[in-house]
CSV table of C-alpha atoms (C1' of nucleotides) in Angstrom, one decimal:
chain,number,residue,atom,x,y,z
A,1,MET,CA,83.0,125.2,11.2
A,2,ARG,CA,81.4,121.8,11.7
A,3,ARG,CA,83.0,118.9,9.9
A,4,THR,CA,81.1,117.3,7.0
A,5,ALA,CA,80.6,113.6,6.8
A,6,LYS,CA,83.2,113.5,4.0
A,7,GLU,CA,85.8,115.4,6.0
A,8,LEU,CA,85.1,113.1,9.0
A,9,ASP,CA,85.6,110.0,6.9
A,10,ALA,CA,88.8,111.4,5.4
A,11,SER,CA,90.2,112.1,8.9
A,12,VAL,CA,89.3,108.6,10.0
A,13,ASP,CA,91.0,107.1,6.9
A,14,GLY,CA,94.1,109.2,7.7
A,15,LEU,CA,94.2,107.7,11.2
A,16,VAL,CA,93.8,104.1,9.9
A,17,ALA,CA,96.6,104.6,7.4
A,18,ARG,CA,98.9,106.2,10.0
A,19,CYS,CA,98.2,103.4,12.5
A,20,ARG,CA,99.0,100.7,9.8
A,21,ALA,CA,102.2,102.5,8.9
A,22,ALA,CA,103.2,102.6,12.6
A,23,GLY,CA,102.4,98.9,13.1
A,24,MET,CA,99.5,99.7,15.4
A,25,ASN,CA,96.1,98.0,15.4
A,26,MET,CA,92.9,99.7,14.6
A,27,THR,CA,90.4,98.9,17.3
A,28,PRO,CA,86.8,99.9,17.6
A,29,GLN,CA,87.6,101.9,20.7
A,30,ARG,CA,90.3,103.9,19.1
A,31,LEU,CA,88.1,104.6,16.2
A,32,GLY,CA,85.1,105.5,18.4
A,33,ILE,CA,87.2,107.9,20.5
A,34,TYR,CA,88.6,109.6,17.5
A,35,ARG,CA,85.2,110.0,15.9
A,36,ALA,CA,83.7,111.3,19.1
A,37,LEU,CA,86.5,113.9,19.3
A,38,LEU,CA,86.1,114.9,15.7
A,39,GLU,CA,82.4,115.4,16.3
A,40,SER,CA,83.0,117.5,19.4
A,41,TYR,CA,83.4,121.2,19.0
A,42,ASP,CA,83.9,122.2,22.6
A,43,HIS,CA,87.4,120.8,23.4
A,44,PRO,CA,86.2,118.1,25.7
A,45,SER,CA,88.0,116.8,28.8
A,46,PRO,CA,88.8,113.1,29.0
A,47,GLU,CA,85.8,112.7,31.3
A,48,ALA,CA,83.4,114.5,28.9
A,49,LEU,CA,84.7,112.4,26.0
A,50,TYR,CA,84.2,109.3,28.1
A,51,ASP,CA,80.5,110.1,28.6
A,52,ARG,CA,80.1,110.7,24.8
A,53,VAL,CA,81.8,107.5,23.7
A,54,ARG,CA,80.2,105.4,26.4
A,55,SER,CA,76.8,106.2,25.0
A,56,GLN,CA,77.8,104.3,21.9
A,57,MET,CA,80.2,101.8,23.6
A,58,PRO,CA,79.1,101.2,27.1
A,59,SER,CA,81.9,98.9,28.2
A,60,ILE,CA,84.7,101.3,27.4
A,61,SER,CA,86.9,102.4,30.3
A,62,LEU,CA,88.2,105.8,31.2
A,63,ALA,CA,91.8,104.5,31.2
A,64,THR,CA,91.4,103.7,27.5
A,65,ILE,CA,90.2,107.2,26.9
A,66,TYR,CA,93.4,108.6,28.5
A,67,LYS,CA,95.7,106.1,26.7
A,68,THR,CA,94.0,106.8,23.3
A,69,LEU,CA,94.2,110.5,23.7
A,70,ASP,CA,97.9,110.2,24.4
A,71,THR,CA,98.2,108.1,21.2
A,72,LEU,CA,96.3,110.5,19.1
A,73,VAL,CA,98.4,113.4,20.3
A,74,GLU,CA,101.6,111.4,19.5
A,75,LEU,CA,100.4,110.6,16.0
A,76,GLY,CA,99.4,114.2,15.4
A,77,PHE,CA,95.7,113.6,15.1
A,78,ALA,CA,94.8,115.7,18.2
A,79,SER,CA,96.4,118.2,20.5
A,80,GLU,CA,96.2,118.9,24.1
A,81,LEU,CA,95.1,122.5,24.7
A,82,PRO,CA,96.4,124.9,27.3
A,83,SER,CA,93.6,125.2,29.8
A,84,VAL,CA,92.8,126.7,33.1
A,85,GLY,CA,91.2,124.6,35.7
A,86,ASP,CA,91.2,121.0,36.8
A,87,THR,CA,91.3,118.8,33.7
A,88,LYS,CA,93.0,118.4,30.4
A,89,ARG,CA,91.3,119.5,27.2
A,90,TYR,CA,91.7,118.0,23.7
A,91,ASP,CA,91.0,119.1,20.1
A,92,ALA,CA,91.0,117.2,16.9
A,93,ASN,CA,91.2,120.3,14.8
A,94,MET,CA,94.8,120.3,13.5
A,95,GLU,CA,94.5,123.2,11.2
A,96,HIS,CA,95.8,126.6,12.2
A,97,HIS,CA,93.1,128.4,14.0
A,98,HIS,CA,92.4,130.9,16.8
A,99,HIS,CA,90.3,130.8,19.9
A,100,LEU,CA,87.4,132.8,21.4
A,101,VAL,CA,87.5,132.3,25.2
A,102,CYS,CA,84.6,133.3,27.3
A,103,ARG,CA,85.5,134.8,30.7
A,104,SER,CA,82.2,133.9,32.1
A,105,CYS,CA,81.6,130.2,31.3
A,106,ASN,CA,85.2,129.3,30.1
A,107,ALA,CA,84.0,127.9,26.9
A,108,VAL,CA,86.5,128.0,24.1
A,109,GLU,CA,85.4,128.2,20.5
A,110,ASP,CA,87.5,127.9,17.4
A,111,PHE,CA,87.5,130.5,14.7
A,112,GLU,CA,89.5,131.4,11.6
A,113,ASP,CA,90.4,134.8,10.4
A,114,GLU,CA,92.8,135.7,7.6
A,115,ALA,CA,93.9,139.0,9.1
A,116,LEU,CA,94.8,137.3,12.4
A,117,SER,CA,96.5,134.4,10.7
A,118,ALA,CA,98.7,136.9,8.9
A,119,VAL,CA,100.1,138.2,12.2
A,120,LYS,CA,103.8,137.6,12.4
A,121,ALA,CA,106.0,137.1,15.4
A,122,PRO,CA,108.3,140.0,16.1
A,123,ARG,CA,111.9,139.7,14.9
A,124,ARG,CA,113.7,140.2,18.1
A,125,LEU,CA,112.8,137.7,20.7
A,126,ASN,CA,116.0,137.4,22.5
A,127,GLY,CA,117.0,134.0,21.2
A,128,PHE,CA,113.5,132.5,21.1
A,129,GLN,CA,112.9,130.8,17.7
A,130,PRO,CA,109.2,131.4,16.7
A,131,GLU,CA,107.3,128.8,14.8
A,132,TYR,CA,103.7,129.9,14.8
A,133,VAL,CA,101.4,132.4,16.5
A,134,SER,CA,98.2,131.6,18.1
A,135,ILE,CA,95.7,134.2,19.1
A,136,HIS,CA,93.1,134.1,21.9
A,137,VAL,CA,90.3,136.6,21.9
A,138,HIS,CA,88.9,137.0,25.4
A,139,GLY,CA,85.4,138.3,26.1
A,140,LEU,CA,81.9,137.1,26.5
A,141,CYS,CA,80.4,134.4,24.4
A,142,ARG,CA,77.0,135.0,22.7
A,143,ARG,CA,75.1,133.1,25.4
A,144,CYS,CA,76.8,134.8,28.3
A,145,SER,CA,76.5,138.3,26.9
A,146,GLN,CA,72.8,137.7,26.3
A,147,ALA,CA,72.3,136.3,29.8
A,148,LYS,CA,73.8,139.5,31.3
A,149,ALA,CA,71.4,141.7,29.2
B,1,MET,CA,110.9,143.1,32.3
B,2,ARG,CA,111.9,142.5,35.9
B,3,ARG,CA,110.1,144.5,38.6
B,4,THR,CA,112.0,147.2,40.4
B,5,ALA,CA,112.1,147.3,44.2
B,6,LYS,CA,109.8,150.3,44.0
B,7,GLU,CA,107.2,148.5,41.8
B,8,LEU,CA,107.4,145.6,44.1
B,9,ASP,CA,106.6,147.7,47.2
B,10,ALA,CA,103.8,149.4,45.4
B,11,SER,CA,102.2,146.1,44.5
B,12,VAL,CA,102.5,144.9,48.1
B,13,ASP,CA,101.0,148.1,49.3
B,14,GLY,CA,98.1,147.6,47.0
B,15,LEU,CA,97.5,144.1,48.3
B,16,VAL,CA,97.6,145.4,51.9
B,17,ALA,CA,95.1,148.1,51.1
B,18,ARG,CA,92.8,145.7,49.3
B,19,CYS,CA,92.9,143.2,52.1
B,20,ARG,CA,92.0,145.9,54.7
B,21,ALA,CA,89.2,147.0,52.5
B,22,ALA,CA,87.9,143.4,52.3
B,23,GLY,CA,88.2,142.8,56.1
B,24,MET,CA,91.0,140.3,55.6
B,25,ASN,CA,94.1,140.0,57.7
B,26,MET,CA,97.6,140.5,56.4
B,27,THR,CA,99.7,137.6,57.5
B,28,PRO,CA,103.4,137.0,56.9
B,29,GLN,CA,102.5,134.0,54.8
B,30,ARG,CA,100.2,135.9,52.5
B,31,LEU,CA,102.8,138.6,52.1
B,32,GLY,CA,105.6,136.1,51.5
B,33,ILE,CA,103.7,134.2,48.9
B,34,TYR,CA,102.7,137.3,47.0
B,35,ARG,CA,106.3,138.7,47.2
B,36,ALA,CA,107.7,135.4,46.0
B,37,LEU,CA,105.2,135.4,43.1
B,38,LEU,CA,106.1,138.9,42.2
B,39,GLU,CA,109.7,138.0,42.1
B,40,SER,CA,109.1,134.9,39.9
B,41,TYR,CA,109.2,135.4,36.2
B,42,ASP,CA,108.6,131.9,35.1
B,43,HIS,CA,104.9,131.4,36.0
B,44,PRO,CA,105.5,129.0,38.9
B,45,SER,CA,103.4,126.1,39.8
B,46,PRO,CA,102.1,125.9,43.4
B,47,GLU,CA,104.8,123.4,44.2
B,48,ALA,CA,107.5,125.6,42.7
B,49,LEU,CA,106.3,128.6,44.7
B,50,TYR,CA,106.1,126.4,47.8
B,51,ASP,CA,109.8,125.7,47.5
B,52,ARG,CA,110.7,129.3,47.0
B,53,VAL,CA,108.6,130.5,49.9
B,54,ARG,CA,109.8,127.7,52.1
B,55,SER,CA,113.4,128.9,51.8
B,56,GLN,CA,112.4,132.1,53.6
B,57,MET,CA,109.6,130.6,55.8
B,58,PRO,CA,110.4,126.9,56.5
B,59,SER,CA,107.2,126.1,58.4
B,60,ILE,CA,104.8,127.1,55.6
B,61,SER,CA,102.5,124.4,54.2
B,62,LEU,CA,101.5,123.6,50.7
B,63,ALA,CA,97.8,124.0,51.6
B,64,THR,CA,98.5,127.6,52.5
B,65,ILE,CA,100.1,128.2,49.1
B,66,TYR,CA,97.0,126.8,47.4
B,67,LYS,CA,94.6,128.8,49.5
B,68,THR,CA,96.5,132.0,49.1
B,69,LEU,CA,96.8,131.7,45.4
B,70,ASP,CA,93.1,131.3,45.2
B,71,THR,CA,92.7,134.5,47.3
B,72,LEU,CA,95.2,136.4,45.2
B,73,VAL,CA,93.3,135.5,42.0
B,74,GLU,CA,90.0,136.5,43.6
B,75,LEU,CA,91.4,139.8,44.6
B,76,GLY,CA,92.8,140.4,41.2
B,77,PHE,CA,96.5,140.3,42.2
B,78,ALA,CA,97.4,137.2,40.3
B,79,SER,CA,95.9,135.1,37.5
B,80,GLU,CA,95.9,131.5,36.7
B,81,LEU,CA,97.4,130.8,33.3
B,82,PRO,CA,96.1,128.4,30.7
B,83,SER,CA,98.7,125.6,30.8
B,84,VAL,CA,99.3,122.2,29.3
B,85,GLY,CA,100.5,119.5,31.6
B,86,ASP,CA,100.1,118.4,35.1
B,87,THR,CA,99.9,121.5,37.3
B,88,LYS,CA,98.5,124.9,37.5
B,89,ARG,CA,100.5,128.0,36.8
B,90,TYR,CA,100.3,131.5,38.2
B,91,ASP,CA,101.4,134.9,37.3
B,92,ALA,CA,101.4,138.2,39.2
B,93,ASN,CA,101.9,140.3,36.1
B,94,MET,CA,98.5,141.8,35.6
B,95,GLU,CA,99.5,144.1,32.8
B,96,HIS,CA,98.6,143.2,29.3
B,97,HIS,CA,101.3,141.1,27.8
B,98,HIS,CA,102.0,138.2,25.4
B,99,HIS,CA,103.7,134.9,25.8
B,100,LEU,CA,106.5,132.9,24.3
B,101,VAL,CA,105.8,129.2,24.7
B,102,CYS,CA,108.5,126.6,24.2
B,103,ARG,CA,107.3,123.4,22.6
B,104,SER,CA,110.2,121.5,24.0
B,105,CYS,CA,110.4,122.4,27.6
B,106,ASN,CA,107.0,124.0,28.1
B,107,ALA,CA,108.5,127.2,29.6
B,108,VAL,CA,106.4,130.3,29.2
B,109,GLU,CA,108.0,133.7,29.0
B,110,ASP,CA,106.3,137.0,29.1
B,111,PHE,CA,107.1,139.6,26.4
B,112,GLU,CA,105.7,142.9,25.3
B,113,ASP,CA,105.5,144.1,21.7
B,114,GLU,CA,103.7,147.2,20.5
B,115,ALA,CA,102.8,145.8,17.1
B,116,LEU,CA,101.2,142.7,18.7
B,117,SER,CA,99.4,144.8,21.3
B,118,ALA,CA,97.9,146.7,18.5
B,119,VAL,CA,96.2,143.6,17.0
B,120,LYS,CA,92.5,144.0,17.1
B,121,ALA,CA,89.8,141.3,17.2
B,122,PRO,CA,87.8,140.9,14.0
B,123,ARG,CA,84.5,142.7,13.8
B,124,ARG,CA,82.3,139.7,13.1
B,125,LEU,CA,82.5,137.1,15.7
B,126,ASN,CA,79.0,135.6,15.5
B,127,GLY,CA,77.7,137.2,18.7
B,128,PHE,CA,80.9,136.9,20.7
B,129,GLN,CA,81.8,140.2,22.5
B,130,PRO,CA,85.6,140.7,22.4
B,131,GLU,CA,87.4,142.4,25.3
B,132,TYR,CA,91.1,141.8,24.7
B,133,VAL,CA,93.4,139.8,22.6
B,134,SER,CA,96.3,137.7,23.9
B,135,ILE,CA,98.9,136.3,21.7
B,136,HIS,CA,101.0,133.2,22.2
B,137,VAL,CA,104.1,132.7,20.1
B,138,HIS,CA,105.1,129.1,19.9
B,139,GLY,CA,108.5,127.8,19.1
B,140,LEU,CA,111.8,126.9,20.8
B,141,CYS,CA,113.2,128.9,23.6
B,142,ARG,CA,116.9,130.0,23.5
B,143,ARG,CA,118.1,127.2,25.7
B,144,CYS,CA,116.2,124.4,23.8
B,145,SER,CA,117.2,125.7,20.4
B,146,GLN,CA,120.8,125.8,21.5
B,147,ALA,CA,120.6,122.3,22.9
B,148,LYS,CA,119.4,121.0,19.5
B,149,ALA,CA,122.3,122.6,17.7
C,1,DG,C1',87.9,139.4,72.3
C,2,DT,C1',86.5,138.2,67.8
C,3,DA,C1',87.2,136.9,63.4
C,4,DA,C1',90.3,135.3,60.1
C,5,DC,C1',94.1,132.3,59.1
C,6,DT,C1',97.7,128.6,59.2
C,7,DG,C1',99.3,123.9,59.3
C,8,DC,C1',98.2,119.3,59.5
C,9,DA,C1',96.1,115.3,58.1
C,10,DA,C1',92.6,113.2,55.5
C,11,DA,C1',89.9,113.2,51.5
C,12,DA,C1',88.8,114.1,46.8
C,13,DA,C1',89.8,114.6,42.1
C,14,DC,C1',92.5,113.6,38.2
C,15,DT,C1',95.8,110.8,35.7
C,16,DT,C1',99.0,106.9,35.0
C,17,DT,C1',100.6,102.2,35.4
C,18,DG,C1',100.9,97.0,35.5
C,19,DC,C1',98.7,93.1,34.4
C,20,DT,C1',95.7,89.6,32.1
C,21,DG,C1',92.7,88.2,28.9
C,22,DA,C1',90.9,89.5,24.3
C,23,DG,C1',91.2,91.3,19.7
C,24,DT,C1',93.8,92.5,15.4
C,25,DT,C1',96.7,91.4,11.7
D,1,DA,C1',100.9,82.7,16.1
D,2,DA,C1',102.6,87.1,17.4
D,3,DC,C1',101.8,91.3,18.8
D,4,DT,C1',99.0,95.0,20.2
D,5,DC,C1',95.4,96.6,23.0
D,6,DA,C1',91.2,97.1,26.3
D,7,DG,C1',89.6,96.8,30.8
D,8,DC,C1',90.2,96.5,35.5
D,9,DA,C1',92.2,97.7,39.7
D,10,DA,C1',95.8,99.7,42.2
D,11,DA,C1',99.0,103.4,42.6
D,12,DG,C1',100.6,108.1,41.9
D,13,DT,C1',99.9,113.1,41.5
D,14,DT,C1',97.7,117.2,42.3
D,15,DT,C1',94.3,119.9,44.7
D,16,DT,C1',90.7,120.6,48.2
D,17,DT,C1',88.6,120.3,52.7
D,18,DG,C1',87.8,120.1,57.8
D,19,DC,C1',89.4,121.2,62.0
D,20,DA,C1',92.1,122.7,66.1
D,21,DG,C1',95.2,125.9,67.6
D,22,DT,C1',97.3,130.5,66.5
D,23,DT,C1',97.6,135.2,64.9
D,24,DA,C1',96.0,139.7,63.3
D,25,DC,C1',93.1,143.4,64.2
DNA sequence: GTAACTGCAAAAACTTTGCTGAGTT
DNA sequence: AACTCAGCAAAGTTTTTGCAGTTAC
């Protein structure tokens, strides 16, 4: 599930190209934030991402994190996830995937499964036009279920 | 999909009993908020619920809405939904159901479907212990798809 | 009468905005 | 050189908290 160095570079190249095409600059901050998000597998909040990026780039500001996340979402390089609780959550995994949600620690892990990806929306949805289906499996993550035992 | 008067009364009775058992008072505010949530089918934010309750009970405060929603969630009479955007969303529908999420207006509608409810979590989840599956169908709601046409 | 609860106001947490100087092309 | 962007600080939202008076039991 982790991205290889090659995939990571390809994603970054994609962003560079897309920014050029849109007449936007490529700044070290924008690059660092995107890289940090690509290297995060826990759907970080803006604050959490701020801490990670700051370790590489101490002068960065939280406002830049927020602005850049908005930009990445607009450009289609990240998405804001539905989340319970106090802060927003982001993900740079743009491929179709499903989620494992731990009811104890609220961690959300990505996973892929062909059978689940084959699930289709019902035909009759009273006027609603379905586009894609996402599936959340709720339960206890490995760590929490071991902790209970 | 709407609750009948009988179901509504049964839910309220359940809350009354549960509060008694927990040594909690039953106040008109708590009752009014729960009723208003039961009668809402659009997963209202605290602010939206505030407006609805206030029409019946003009002196109620927003802080009471927040505190009561926390209480209802703790007691298992409501749940906080995962949501994108700026505010929390609540639902008093505690039965297993799925969601239609509009990508244009962010409205979330409940729906039930036997085929979807039959979807099972995969066996191998790398230590994750699945408990239940919830399915989100993303797309355009009736109103938004008509607006585009 | 006692304990729990509401409403208010203040505080805290999270997010957005306006501006100026700096960086990118 | 022109335009975009980062960082800062201030403002805007949303949510939580502390407390005094009120209500439910």
